[in-house]
Amino acid sequence: MAVEVHDVDVAEARRRLDAGARLFDVREQGEWDEVHAPEATLVPMSELVARWQEIDGGDQPAIVVCHSGARSARVVAALEQSGVPAVNLTGGMVAWEQAGQPVVRDAQGETRHEH
């Protein structure tokens, strides 16, 4: 039986976060270090089997984000099958950033060449 993955756009994700929902980023550490939402919690997809119990949205479904929405959709399906309510952030961090939502960037992301 296929699990239906529910998607939310950035505006709906922001509304839910402001109401107390939690945001989980399933990208890998290097991607997280480059840019992430300040309120997100990193639970890399590669560690999901060991750490899926950490994903808890509280009173609301957890919001799951990746780079563009593909990996997070798979994670949401797995969480839903495990009984953890979750929704996928459509468009991922790409859409989040394009919508002007706050991000944290790694200061080392800029390469400087000094002579």
Coordinates of C-alpha atoms in Angstrom, one line a residue:
M1 CA 0.0 0.0 0.0
A2 CA 1.5 3.3 -1.1
V3 CA 1.6 6.1 1.5
E4 CA 0.4 9.5 0.3
V5 CA 3.0 12.2 0.8
H6 CA 1.5 15.5 1.8
D7 CA 3.4 18.6 0.5
V8 CA 3.4 22.1 1.9
D9 CA 4.8 25.2 0.2
V10 CA 7.2 27.7 1.8
A11 CA 4.3 30.0 3.0
E12 CA 2.5 27.1 4.6
A13 CA 5.7 25.8 6.2
R14 CA 6.4 29.2 7.7
R15 CA 2.8 29.4 9.1
R16 CA 3.2 26.0 10.6
L17 CA 6.7 26.8 12.1
D18 CA 5.3 30.0 13.6
A19 CA 2.6 27.9 15.2
G20 CA 5.1 25.5 16.7
A21 CA 5.8 22.9 14.1
R22 CA 9.4 21.6 13.8
L23 CA 11.6 21.6 10.6
F24 CA 13.9 18.7 9.9
D25 CA 16.7 18.9 7.2
V26 CA 17.6 15.5 5.7
R27 CA 20.5 16.6 3.6
E28 CA 24.0 15.6 4.4
Q29 CA 26.4 17.6 6.7
G30 CA 28.3 19.3 3.8
E31 CA 25.0 20.6 2.3
W32 CA 23.8 21.7 5.7
D33 CA 27.1 23.5 6.3
E34 CA 26.7 25.5 3.1
V35 CA 23.2 26.8 3.9
H36 CA 20.3 25.8 6.1
A37 CA 17.2 27.3 7.8
P38 CA 18.1 28.6 11.3
E39 CA 15.2 26.7 12.9
A40 CA 16.0 23.4 11.2
T41 CA 17.4 20.3 12.9
L42 CA 19.8 18.2 10.9
V43 CA 18.9 14.5 10.6
P44 CA 20.8 13.3 7.4
M45 CA 19.0 10.8 5.2
S46 CA 22.0 8.5 5.5
E47 CA 21.4 8.4 9.3
L48 CA 17.7 8.1 9.1
V49 CA 17.5 4.4 10.0
A50 CA 19.3 5.1 13.3
R51 CA 17.8 8.5 14.1
W52 CA 14.2 8.5 12.7
Q53 CA 12.8 8.5 16.3
E54 CA 14.3 12.0 16.7
I55 CA 11.8 13.4 14.2
D56 CA 8.8 14.7 16.1
G57 CA 6.7 17.6 15.0
G58 CA 5.1 18.0 18.4
D59 CA 1.4 18.8 18.0
Q60 CA 1.8 19.1 14.3
P61 CA 3.3 17.0 11.5
A62 CA 7.0 17.4 11.2
I63 CA 8.1 19.4 8.2
V64 CA 10.9 17.7 6.2
V65 CA 13.2 19.5 3.8
C66 CA 16.1 18.6 1.5
H67 CA 17.7 20.4 -1.4
S68 CA 14.8 20.3 -3.9
G69 CA 12.1 18.1 -2.3
A70 CA 12.9 14.6 -3.7
R71 CA 14.8 13.1 -0.8
S72 CA 12.5 14.7 1.7
A73 CA 9.5 13.2 0.0
R74 CA 11.0 9.7 0.4
V75 CA 11.7 10.4 4.0
V76 CA 8.2 11.6 4.6
A77 CA 6.8 8.4 3.1
A78 CA 9.1 6.3 5.4
L79 CA 8.1 8.3 8.4
E80 CA 4.4 8.1 7.7
Q81 CA 4.7 4.3 7.3
S82 CA 6.4 4.3 10.7
G83 CA 3.5 6.2 12.2
V84 CA 5.3 9.6 12.4
P85 CA 3.1 12.4 10.9
A86 CA 5.2 14.4 8.5
V87 CA 4.9 16.7 5.4
N88 CA 7.3 17.5 2.6
L89 CA 8.5 21.1 1.9
T90 CA 7.9 21.4 -1.8
G91 CA 11.0 22.7 -3.6
G92 CA 13.3 22.2 -0.6
M93 CA 15.9 24.7 0.4
V94 CA 16.0 26.1 -3.1
A95 CA 12.3 27.3 -2.7
W96 CA 12.9 28.3 0.9
E97 CA 15.8 30.6 -0.1
Q98 CA 14.0 32.0 -3.2
A99 CA 11.0 32.9 -1.0
G100 CA 13.3 35.1 1.1
Q101 CA 13.2 32.9 4.2
P102 CA 16.1 33.3 6.6
V103 CA 19.2 31.1 6.1
V104 CA 22.4 30.4 7.8
R105 CA 25.5 30.2 5.6
D106 CA 28.9 28.7 6.5
A107 CA 31.4 31.5 6.7
Q108 CA 34.0 29.2 5.2
G109 CA 31.9 28.9 2.1
E110 CA 33.7 31.9 0.6
T111 CA 37.1 31.0 -0.8
R112 CA 39.7 33.8 -0.4
H113 CA 43.0 33.9 -2.2
E114 CA 45.4 36.2 -0.6
H115 CA 48.9 36.8 -2.0

